[in-house]
GROMACS .gro file of C-alpha atoms in nm:
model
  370
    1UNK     CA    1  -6.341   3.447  -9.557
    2UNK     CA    2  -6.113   3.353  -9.850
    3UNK     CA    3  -5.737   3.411  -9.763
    4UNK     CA    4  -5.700   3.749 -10.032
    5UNK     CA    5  -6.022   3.932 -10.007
    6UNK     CA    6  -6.241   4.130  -9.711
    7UNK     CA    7  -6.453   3.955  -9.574
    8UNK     CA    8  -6.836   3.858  -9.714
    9UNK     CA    9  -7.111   4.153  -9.642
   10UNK     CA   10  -7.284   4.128  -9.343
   11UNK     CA   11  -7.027   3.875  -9.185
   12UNK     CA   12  -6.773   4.080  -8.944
   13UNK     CA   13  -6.395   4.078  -9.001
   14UNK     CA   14  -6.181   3.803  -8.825
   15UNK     CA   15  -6.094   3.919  -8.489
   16UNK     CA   16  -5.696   3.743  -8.439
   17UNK     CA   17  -5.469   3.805  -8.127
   18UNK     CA   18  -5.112   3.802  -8.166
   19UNK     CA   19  -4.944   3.770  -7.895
   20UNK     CA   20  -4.574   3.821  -7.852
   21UNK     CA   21  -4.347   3.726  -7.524
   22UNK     CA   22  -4.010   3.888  -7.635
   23UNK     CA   23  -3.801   3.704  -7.861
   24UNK     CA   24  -3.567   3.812  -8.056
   25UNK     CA   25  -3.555   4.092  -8.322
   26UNK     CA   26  -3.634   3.842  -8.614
   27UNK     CA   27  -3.971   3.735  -8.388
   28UNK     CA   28  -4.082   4.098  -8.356
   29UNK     CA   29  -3.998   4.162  -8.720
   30UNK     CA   30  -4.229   3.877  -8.842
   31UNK     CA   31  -4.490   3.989  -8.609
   32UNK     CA   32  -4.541   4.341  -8.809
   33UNK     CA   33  -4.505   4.205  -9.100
   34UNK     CA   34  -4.765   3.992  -9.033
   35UNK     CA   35  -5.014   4.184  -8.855
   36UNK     CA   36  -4.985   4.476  -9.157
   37UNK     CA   37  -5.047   4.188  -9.404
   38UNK     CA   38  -5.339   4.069  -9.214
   39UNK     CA   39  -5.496   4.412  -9.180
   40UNK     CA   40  -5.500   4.485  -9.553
   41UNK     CA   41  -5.681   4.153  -9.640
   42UNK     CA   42  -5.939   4.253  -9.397
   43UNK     CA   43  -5.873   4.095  -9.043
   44UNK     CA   44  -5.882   4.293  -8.727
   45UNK     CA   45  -5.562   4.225  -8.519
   46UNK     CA   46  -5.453   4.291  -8.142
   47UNK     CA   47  -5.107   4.298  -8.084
   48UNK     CA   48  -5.053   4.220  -7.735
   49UNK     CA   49  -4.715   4.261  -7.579
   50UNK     CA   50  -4.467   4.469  -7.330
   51UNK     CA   51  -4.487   4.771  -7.369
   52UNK     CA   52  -4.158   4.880  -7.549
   53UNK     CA   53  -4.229   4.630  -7.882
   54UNK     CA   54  -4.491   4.924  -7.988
   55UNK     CA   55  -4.221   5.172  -7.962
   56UNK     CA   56  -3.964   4.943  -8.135
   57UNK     CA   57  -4.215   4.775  -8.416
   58UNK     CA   58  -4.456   5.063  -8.439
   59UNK     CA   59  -4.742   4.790  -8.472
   60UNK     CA   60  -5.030   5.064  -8.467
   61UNK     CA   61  -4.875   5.232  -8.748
   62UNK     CA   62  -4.930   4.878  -8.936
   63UNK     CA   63  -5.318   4.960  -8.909
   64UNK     CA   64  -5.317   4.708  -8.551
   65UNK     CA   65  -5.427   4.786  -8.209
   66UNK     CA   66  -5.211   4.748  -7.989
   67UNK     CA   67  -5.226   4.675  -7.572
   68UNK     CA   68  -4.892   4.611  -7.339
   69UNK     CA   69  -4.935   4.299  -7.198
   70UNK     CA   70  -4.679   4.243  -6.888
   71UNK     CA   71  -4.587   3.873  -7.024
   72UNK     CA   72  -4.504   3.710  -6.709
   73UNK     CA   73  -4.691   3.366  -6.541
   74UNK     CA   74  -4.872   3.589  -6.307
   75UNK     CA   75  -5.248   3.539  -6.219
   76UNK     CA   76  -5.273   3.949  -6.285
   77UNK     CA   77  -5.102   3.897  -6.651
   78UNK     CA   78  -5.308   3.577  -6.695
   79UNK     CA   79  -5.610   3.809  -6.604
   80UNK     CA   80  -5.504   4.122  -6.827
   81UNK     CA   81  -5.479   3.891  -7.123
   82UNK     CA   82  -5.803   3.684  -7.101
   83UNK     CA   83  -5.960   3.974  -7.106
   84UNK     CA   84  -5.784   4.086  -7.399
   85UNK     CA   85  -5.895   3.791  -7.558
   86UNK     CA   86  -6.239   3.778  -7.466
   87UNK     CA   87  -6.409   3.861  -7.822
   88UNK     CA   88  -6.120   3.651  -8.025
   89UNK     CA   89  -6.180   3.421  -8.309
   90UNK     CA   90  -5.835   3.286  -8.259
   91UNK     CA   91  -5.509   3.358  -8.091
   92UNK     CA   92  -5.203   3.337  -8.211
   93UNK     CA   93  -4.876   3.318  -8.003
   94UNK     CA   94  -4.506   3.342  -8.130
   95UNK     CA   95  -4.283   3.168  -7.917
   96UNK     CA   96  -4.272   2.925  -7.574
   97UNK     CA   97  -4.370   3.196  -7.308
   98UNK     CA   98  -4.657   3.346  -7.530
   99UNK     CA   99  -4.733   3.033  -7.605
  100UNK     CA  100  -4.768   2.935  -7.258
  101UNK     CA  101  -4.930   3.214  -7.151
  102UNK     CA  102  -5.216   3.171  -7.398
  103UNK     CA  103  -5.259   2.822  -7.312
  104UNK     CA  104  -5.304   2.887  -7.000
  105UNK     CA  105  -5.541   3.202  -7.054
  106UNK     CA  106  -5.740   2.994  -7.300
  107UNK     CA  107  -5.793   2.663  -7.097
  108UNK     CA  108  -6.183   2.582  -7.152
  109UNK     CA  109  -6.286   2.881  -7.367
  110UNK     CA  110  -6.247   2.698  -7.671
  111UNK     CA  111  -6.069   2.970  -7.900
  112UNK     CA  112  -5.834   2.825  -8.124
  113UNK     CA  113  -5.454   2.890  -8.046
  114UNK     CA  114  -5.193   2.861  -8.354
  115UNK     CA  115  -4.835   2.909  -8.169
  116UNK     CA  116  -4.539   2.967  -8.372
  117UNK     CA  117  -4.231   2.802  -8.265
  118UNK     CA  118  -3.976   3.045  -8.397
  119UNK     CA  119  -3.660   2.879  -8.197
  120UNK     CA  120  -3.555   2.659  -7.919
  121UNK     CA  121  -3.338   2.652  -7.645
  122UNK     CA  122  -3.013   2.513  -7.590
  123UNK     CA  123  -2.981   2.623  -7.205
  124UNK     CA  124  -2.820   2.286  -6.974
  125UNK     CA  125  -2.963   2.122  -6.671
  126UNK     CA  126  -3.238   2.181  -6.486
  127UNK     CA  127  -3.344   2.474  -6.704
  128UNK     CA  128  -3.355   2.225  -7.001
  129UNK     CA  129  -3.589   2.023  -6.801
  130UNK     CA  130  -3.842   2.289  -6.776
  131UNK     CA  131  -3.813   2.427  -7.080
  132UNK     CA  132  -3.908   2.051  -7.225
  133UNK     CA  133  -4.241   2.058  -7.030
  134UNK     CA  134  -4.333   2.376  -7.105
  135UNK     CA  135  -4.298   2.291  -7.498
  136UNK     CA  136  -4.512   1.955  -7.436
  137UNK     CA  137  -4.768   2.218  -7.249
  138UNK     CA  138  -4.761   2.449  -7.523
  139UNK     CA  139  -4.753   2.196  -7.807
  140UNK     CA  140  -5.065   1.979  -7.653
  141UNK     CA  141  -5.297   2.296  -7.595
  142UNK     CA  142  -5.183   2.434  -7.995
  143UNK     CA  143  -5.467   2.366  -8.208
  144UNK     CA  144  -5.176   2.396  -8.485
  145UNK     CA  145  -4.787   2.480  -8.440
  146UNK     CA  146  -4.627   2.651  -8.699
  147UNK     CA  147  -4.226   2.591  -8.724
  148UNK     CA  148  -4.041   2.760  -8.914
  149UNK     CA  149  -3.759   2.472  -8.970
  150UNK     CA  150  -3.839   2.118  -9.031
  151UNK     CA  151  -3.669   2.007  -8.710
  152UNK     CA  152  -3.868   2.246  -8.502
  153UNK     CA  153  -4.165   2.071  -8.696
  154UNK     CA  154  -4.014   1.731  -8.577
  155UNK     CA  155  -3.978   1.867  -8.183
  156UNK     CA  156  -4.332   1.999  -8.168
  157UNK     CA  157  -4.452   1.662  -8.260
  158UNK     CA  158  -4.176   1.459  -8.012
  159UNK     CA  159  -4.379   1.701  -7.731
  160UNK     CA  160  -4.704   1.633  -7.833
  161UNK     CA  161  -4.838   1.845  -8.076
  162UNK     CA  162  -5.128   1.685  -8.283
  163UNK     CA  163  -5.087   1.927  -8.590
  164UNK     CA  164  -4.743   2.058  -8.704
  165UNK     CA  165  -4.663   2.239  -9.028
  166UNK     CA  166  -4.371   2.371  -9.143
  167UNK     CA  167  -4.441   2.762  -9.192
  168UNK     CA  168  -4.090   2.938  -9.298
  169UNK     CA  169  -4.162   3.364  -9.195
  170UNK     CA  170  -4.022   3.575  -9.452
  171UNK     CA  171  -3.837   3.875  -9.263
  172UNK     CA  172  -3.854   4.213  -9.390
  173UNK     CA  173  -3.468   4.298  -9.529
  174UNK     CA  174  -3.298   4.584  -9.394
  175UNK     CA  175  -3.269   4.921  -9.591
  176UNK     CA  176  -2.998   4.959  -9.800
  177UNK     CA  177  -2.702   5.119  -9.666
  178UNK     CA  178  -2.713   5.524  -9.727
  179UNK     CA  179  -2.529   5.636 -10.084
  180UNK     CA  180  -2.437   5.891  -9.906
  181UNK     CA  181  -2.205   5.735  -9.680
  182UNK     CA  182  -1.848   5.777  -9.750
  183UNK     CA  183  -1.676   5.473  -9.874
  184UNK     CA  184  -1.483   5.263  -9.662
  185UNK     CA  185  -1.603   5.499  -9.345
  186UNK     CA  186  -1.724   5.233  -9.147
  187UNK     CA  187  -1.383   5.056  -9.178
  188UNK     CA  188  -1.204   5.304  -9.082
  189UNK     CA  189  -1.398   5.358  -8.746
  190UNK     CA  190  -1.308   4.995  -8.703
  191UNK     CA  191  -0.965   4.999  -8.776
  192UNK     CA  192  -1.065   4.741  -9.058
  193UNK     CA  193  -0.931   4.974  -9.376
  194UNK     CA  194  -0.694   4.720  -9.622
  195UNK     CA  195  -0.740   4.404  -9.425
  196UNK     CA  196  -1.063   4.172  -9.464
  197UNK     CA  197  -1.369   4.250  -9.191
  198UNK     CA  198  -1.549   3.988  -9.067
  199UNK     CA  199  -1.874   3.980  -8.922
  200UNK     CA  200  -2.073   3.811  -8.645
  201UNK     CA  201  -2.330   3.832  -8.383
  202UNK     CA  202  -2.318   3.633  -8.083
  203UNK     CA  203  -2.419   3.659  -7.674
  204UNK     CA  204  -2.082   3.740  -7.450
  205UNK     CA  205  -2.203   3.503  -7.172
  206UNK     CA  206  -2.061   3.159  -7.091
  207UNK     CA  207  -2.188   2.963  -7.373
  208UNK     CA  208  -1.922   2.788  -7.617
  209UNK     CA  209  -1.989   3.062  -7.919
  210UNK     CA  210  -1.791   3.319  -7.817
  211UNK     CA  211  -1.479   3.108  -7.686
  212UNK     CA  212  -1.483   2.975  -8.041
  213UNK     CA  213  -1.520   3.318  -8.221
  214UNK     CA  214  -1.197   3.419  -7.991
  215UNK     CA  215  -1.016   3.058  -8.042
  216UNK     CA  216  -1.075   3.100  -8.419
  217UNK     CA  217  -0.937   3.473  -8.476
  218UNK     CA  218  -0.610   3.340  -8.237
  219UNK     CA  219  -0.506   3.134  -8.582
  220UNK     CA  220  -0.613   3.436  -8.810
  221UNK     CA  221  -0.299   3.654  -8.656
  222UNK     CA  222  -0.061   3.421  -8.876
  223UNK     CA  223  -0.282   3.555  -9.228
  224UNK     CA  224  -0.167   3.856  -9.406
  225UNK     CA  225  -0.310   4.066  -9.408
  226UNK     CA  226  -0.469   3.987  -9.083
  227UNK     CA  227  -0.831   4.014  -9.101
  228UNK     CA  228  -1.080   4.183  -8.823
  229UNK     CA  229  -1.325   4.030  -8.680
  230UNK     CA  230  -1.627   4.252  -8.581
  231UNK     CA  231  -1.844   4.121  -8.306
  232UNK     CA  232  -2.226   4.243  -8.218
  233UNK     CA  233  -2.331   4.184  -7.904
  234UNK     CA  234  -2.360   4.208  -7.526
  235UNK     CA  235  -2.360   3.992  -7.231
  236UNK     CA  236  -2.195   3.928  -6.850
  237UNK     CA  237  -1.842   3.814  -6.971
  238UNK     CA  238  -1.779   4.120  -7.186
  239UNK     CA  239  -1.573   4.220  -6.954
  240UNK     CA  240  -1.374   3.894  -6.938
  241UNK     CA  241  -1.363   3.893  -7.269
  242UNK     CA  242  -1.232   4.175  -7.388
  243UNK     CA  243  -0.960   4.113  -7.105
  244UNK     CA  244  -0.858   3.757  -7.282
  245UNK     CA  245  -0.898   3.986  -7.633
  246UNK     CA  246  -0.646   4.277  -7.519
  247UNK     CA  247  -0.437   3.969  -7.325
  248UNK     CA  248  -0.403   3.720  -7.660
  249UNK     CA  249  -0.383   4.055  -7.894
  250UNK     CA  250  -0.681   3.905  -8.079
  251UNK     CA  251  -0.740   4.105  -8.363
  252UNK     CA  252  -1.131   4.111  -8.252
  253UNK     CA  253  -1.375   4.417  -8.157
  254UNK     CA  254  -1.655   4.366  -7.993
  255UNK     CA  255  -1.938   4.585  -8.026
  256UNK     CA  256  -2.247   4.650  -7.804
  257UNK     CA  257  -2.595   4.574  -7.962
  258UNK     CA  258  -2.699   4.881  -8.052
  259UNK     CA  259  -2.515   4.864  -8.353
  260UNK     CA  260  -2.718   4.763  -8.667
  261UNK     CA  261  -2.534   4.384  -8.819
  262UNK     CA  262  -2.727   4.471  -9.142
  263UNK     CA  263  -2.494   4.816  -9.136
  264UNK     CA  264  -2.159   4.616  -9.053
  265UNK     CA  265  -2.266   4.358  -9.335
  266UNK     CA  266  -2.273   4.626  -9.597
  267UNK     CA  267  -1.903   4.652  -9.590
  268UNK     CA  268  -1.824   4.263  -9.472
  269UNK     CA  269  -1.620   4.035  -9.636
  270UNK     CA  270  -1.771   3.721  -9.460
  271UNK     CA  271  -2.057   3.686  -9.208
  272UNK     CA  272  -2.007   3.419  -8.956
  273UNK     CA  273  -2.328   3.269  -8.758
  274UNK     CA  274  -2.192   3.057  -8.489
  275UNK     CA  275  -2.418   2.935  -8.283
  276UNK     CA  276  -2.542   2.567  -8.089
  277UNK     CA  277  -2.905   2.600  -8.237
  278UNK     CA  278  -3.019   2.852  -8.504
  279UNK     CA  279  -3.301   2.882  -8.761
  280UNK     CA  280  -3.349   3.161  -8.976
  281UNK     CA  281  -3.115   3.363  -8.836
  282UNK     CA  282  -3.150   3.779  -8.940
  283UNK     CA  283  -2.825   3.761  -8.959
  284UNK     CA  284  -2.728   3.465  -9.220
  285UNK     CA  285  -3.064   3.556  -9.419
  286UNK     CA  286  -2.950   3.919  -9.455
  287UNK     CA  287  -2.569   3.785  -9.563
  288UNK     CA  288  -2.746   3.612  -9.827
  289UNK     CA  289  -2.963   3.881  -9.969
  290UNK     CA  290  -2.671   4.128  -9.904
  291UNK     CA  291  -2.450   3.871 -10.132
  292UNK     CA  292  -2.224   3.844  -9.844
  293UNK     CA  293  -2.011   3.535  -9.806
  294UNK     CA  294  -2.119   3.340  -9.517
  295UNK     CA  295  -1.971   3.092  -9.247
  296UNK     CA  296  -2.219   2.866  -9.050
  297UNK     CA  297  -2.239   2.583  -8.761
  298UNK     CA  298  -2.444   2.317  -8.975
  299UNK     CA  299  -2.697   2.291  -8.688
  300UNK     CA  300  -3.067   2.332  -8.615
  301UNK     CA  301  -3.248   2.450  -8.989
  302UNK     CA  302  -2.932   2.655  -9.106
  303UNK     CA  303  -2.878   2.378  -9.348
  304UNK     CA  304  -3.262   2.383  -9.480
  305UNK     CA  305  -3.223   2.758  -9.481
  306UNK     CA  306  -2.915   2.820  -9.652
  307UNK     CA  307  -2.861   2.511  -9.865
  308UNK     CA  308  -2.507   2.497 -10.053
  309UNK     CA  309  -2.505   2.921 -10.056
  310UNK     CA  310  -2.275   2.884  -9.712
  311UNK     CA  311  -2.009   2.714  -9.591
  312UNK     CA  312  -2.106   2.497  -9.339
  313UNK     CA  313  -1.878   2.368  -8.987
  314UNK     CA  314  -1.935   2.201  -8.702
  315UNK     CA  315  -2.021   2.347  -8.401
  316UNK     CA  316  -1.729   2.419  -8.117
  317UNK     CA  317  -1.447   2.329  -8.372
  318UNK     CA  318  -1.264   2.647  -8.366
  319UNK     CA  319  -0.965   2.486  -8.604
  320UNK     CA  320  -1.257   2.400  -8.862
  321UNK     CA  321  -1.416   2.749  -8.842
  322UNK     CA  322  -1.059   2.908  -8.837
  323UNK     CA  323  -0.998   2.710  -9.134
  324UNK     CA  324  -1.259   2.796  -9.346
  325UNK     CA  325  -1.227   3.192  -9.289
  326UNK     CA  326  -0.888   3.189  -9.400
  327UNK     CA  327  -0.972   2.935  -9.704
  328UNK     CA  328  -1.249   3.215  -9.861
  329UNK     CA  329  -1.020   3.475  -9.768
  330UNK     CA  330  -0.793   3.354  -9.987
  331UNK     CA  331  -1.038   3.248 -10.262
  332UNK     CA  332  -1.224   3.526 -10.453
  333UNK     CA  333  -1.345   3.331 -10.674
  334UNK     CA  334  -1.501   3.094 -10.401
  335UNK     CA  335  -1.611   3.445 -10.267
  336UNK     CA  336  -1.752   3.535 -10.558
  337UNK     CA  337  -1.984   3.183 -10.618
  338UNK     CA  338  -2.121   3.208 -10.233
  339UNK     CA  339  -2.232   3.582 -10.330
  340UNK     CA  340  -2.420   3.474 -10.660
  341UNK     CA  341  -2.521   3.144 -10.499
  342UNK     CA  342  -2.652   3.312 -10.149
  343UNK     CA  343  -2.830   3.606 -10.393
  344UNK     CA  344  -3.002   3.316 -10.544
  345UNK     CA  345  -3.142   3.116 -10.258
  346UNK     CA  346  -3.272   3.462 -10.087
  347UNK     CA  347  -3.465   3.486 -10.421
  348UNK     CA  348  -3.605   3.121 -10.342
  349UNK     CA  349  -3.752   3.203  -9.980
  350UNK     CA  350  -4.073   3.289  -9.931
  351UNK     CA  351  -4.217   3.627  -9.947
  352UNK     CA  352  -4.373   3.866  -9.690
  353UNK     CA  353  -4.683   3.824  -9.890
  354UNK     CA  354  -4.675   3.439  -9.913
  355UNK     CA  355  -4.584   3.419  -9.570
  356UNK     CA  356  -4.941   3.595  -9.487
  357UNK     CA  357  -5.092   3.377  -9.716
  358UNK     CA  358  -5.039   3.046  -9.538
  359UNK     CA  359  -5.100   3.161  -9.210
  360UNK     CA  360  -5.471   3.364  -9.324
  361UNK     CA  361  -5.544   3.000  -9.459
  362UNK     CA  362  -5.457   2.823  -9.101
  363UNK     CA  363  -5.660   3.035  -8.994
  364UNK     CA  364  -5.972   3.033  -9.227
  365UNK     CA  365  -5.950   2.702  -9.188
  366UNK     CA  366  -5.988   2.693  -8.790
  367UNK     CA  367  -6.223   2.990  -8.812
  368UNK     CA  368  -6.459   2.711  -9.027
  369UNK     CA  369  -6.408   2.465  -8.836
  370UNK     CA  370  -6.731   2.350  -8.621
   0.00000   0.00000   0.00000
């Protein structure tokens, strides 16, 4: 089957599992994009995951089928989804637990198994030490890994993996915001009207990003006017948080997930992604697009993915990241070059329909293979 047209008459459509173990909203994303793409060149496609991803990515509405798949390492989920894949011409997984899961579902059957490595972990200890066998697992049973950054390429082959390609996913972009919206309304529920509002997304748990994020808006008191710094997020030290927040008299709010970042960027002055390991991040590709000015650790394949369209710092240096908020804020003409400059590179990353493209011909070409 070429990689643009139905398949040949008489010869029966590509059958393709995807299967998805969570992830995060940009995994998800990629997966409907992909599975609607797939569908209208002809391929059949099971989604298999838990069950609230149908109700969040709507995958049967994409034209796939769909079955909730508890994804746990359990020998009844091991069971549910052999079955599931018991008339597949190939599987493909999107991240490490799907990825295990299918390598261990698929051991001796002989279906191919493309995993996509979407992310990695950055978890300490003992945790690390098991996530680094499961990765050599996964990336030894992977008849091909797709990354989506080149170091991600570079780890699947440090753990084993005999083919690894780069693959870059093209996420869909978020709606623009509603013309009907009164101006400046989402400041003022903010308390962000006439001062700068800063954006960022980040876990409140014990990790070093959000000790930075608070470190950071300390120094931005002293700049008038004093900017706001808008937080999206949840986690277990919320609560400890927001006590050090109301404490310090940070000018920071932090907001639960359920509000959209693509929303808060549409009235941002700068997006900040500060994180230990990131890839392509919703949330720096939609600053981009958006023409949003944007602040970024220069780790993982934020570099590859943003190029010069973002000013980059180091990771846990809240003076440096403090430092280069209050340099653009005081800069709109440096403001103005990131917007044109991050326009540009979004118009440089692949599409949703390229995106398809290479991933129908990885699998063509293990389809043909004897």
């Amino acid at each position: 089957m070429s990689s643009s047209t139905a398949p040949p008459h008489g010869r029966p459509p590509l059958h393709v599992v995807q299967l998805l173990g969570g992830g995060s909203v940009g995994t998800g994303a990629h997966v409907r994009s992909l599975s609607a793409g797939l569908v209208a060149r002809g391929v059949r496609v099971t989604v298999g995951a838990a069950p609230p991803a149908e109700r969040k990515y709507r995958f049967t509405a994409a034209g796939a089928r769909f079955v909730p798949v508890p994804v746990r390492m359990t020998p009844a989920a091991l069971g549910m989804f052999a079955a599931l894949c018991a008339d597949a011409d190939l599987v493909h997984a999107h991240g490490m637990r799907a990825g295990l899961l299918g390598a261990l579902a698929l051991r001796g059957r002989g279906t191919p198994l493309v995993v996509t490595w979407h992310s990695r972990s950055t978890v300490p200890g003992l945790r690390a030490r098991g996530r680094s066998l499961t990765e050599s697992c996964v990336a030894r049973a992977a008849s091909v890994v797709l990354a989506t950054t080149s170091d991600l390429v570079d780890r699947a082959r440090s753990r084993g993996a005999r083919d690894a390609r780069l693959a870059p996913v093209a996420l869909p972009s978020a709606p623009p915001a509603d013309e009907g919206t009164a101006p400046c309304k989402l400041r003022a529920e903010l308390g962000a009207v006439g001062r700068p509002l800063l954006v960022a997304e980040a876990r409140l748990d014990r990790s070093q990003t959000a000790g930075v994020l608070l470190a950071a808006a300390r120094g931005w008191r002293r700049l008038a006017p004093q900017p706001l710094l808008a937080v999206v997020g949840e986690g277990p030290e919320r609560t400890a948080l927001q006590r050090r927040i109301d404490r310090e008299r940070l000018p920071v709010r932090l907001l639960g997930r359920g509000n959209d970042p693509a929303a808060l960027l549409a009235d941002a002055d700068v997006a900040l992604l500060i994180a230990r390991w990131a890839g392509r991040a919703p949330l720096a590709e939609e600053a981009l697009r958006r023409g949003v000015p944007l602040v970024a650790t220069a780790v993982g394949g934020v570099p590859e993915v943003v190029g010069d369209a973002a000013v980059l710092v180091p990771y846990g240096d809240p003076q440096a990241l403090g430092a280069a908020v209050g340099a653009l804020l005081s800069d709109p003409d440096r403001r103005a070059a990131l917007a044109a400059a991050g326009r540009a590179r979004a118009r440089s990353w692949p599409t949703e329909d390229t995106t398809v493209a290479q991933v129908l011909s990885v699998y063509d070409e293990l389809a043909a293979a004897p």
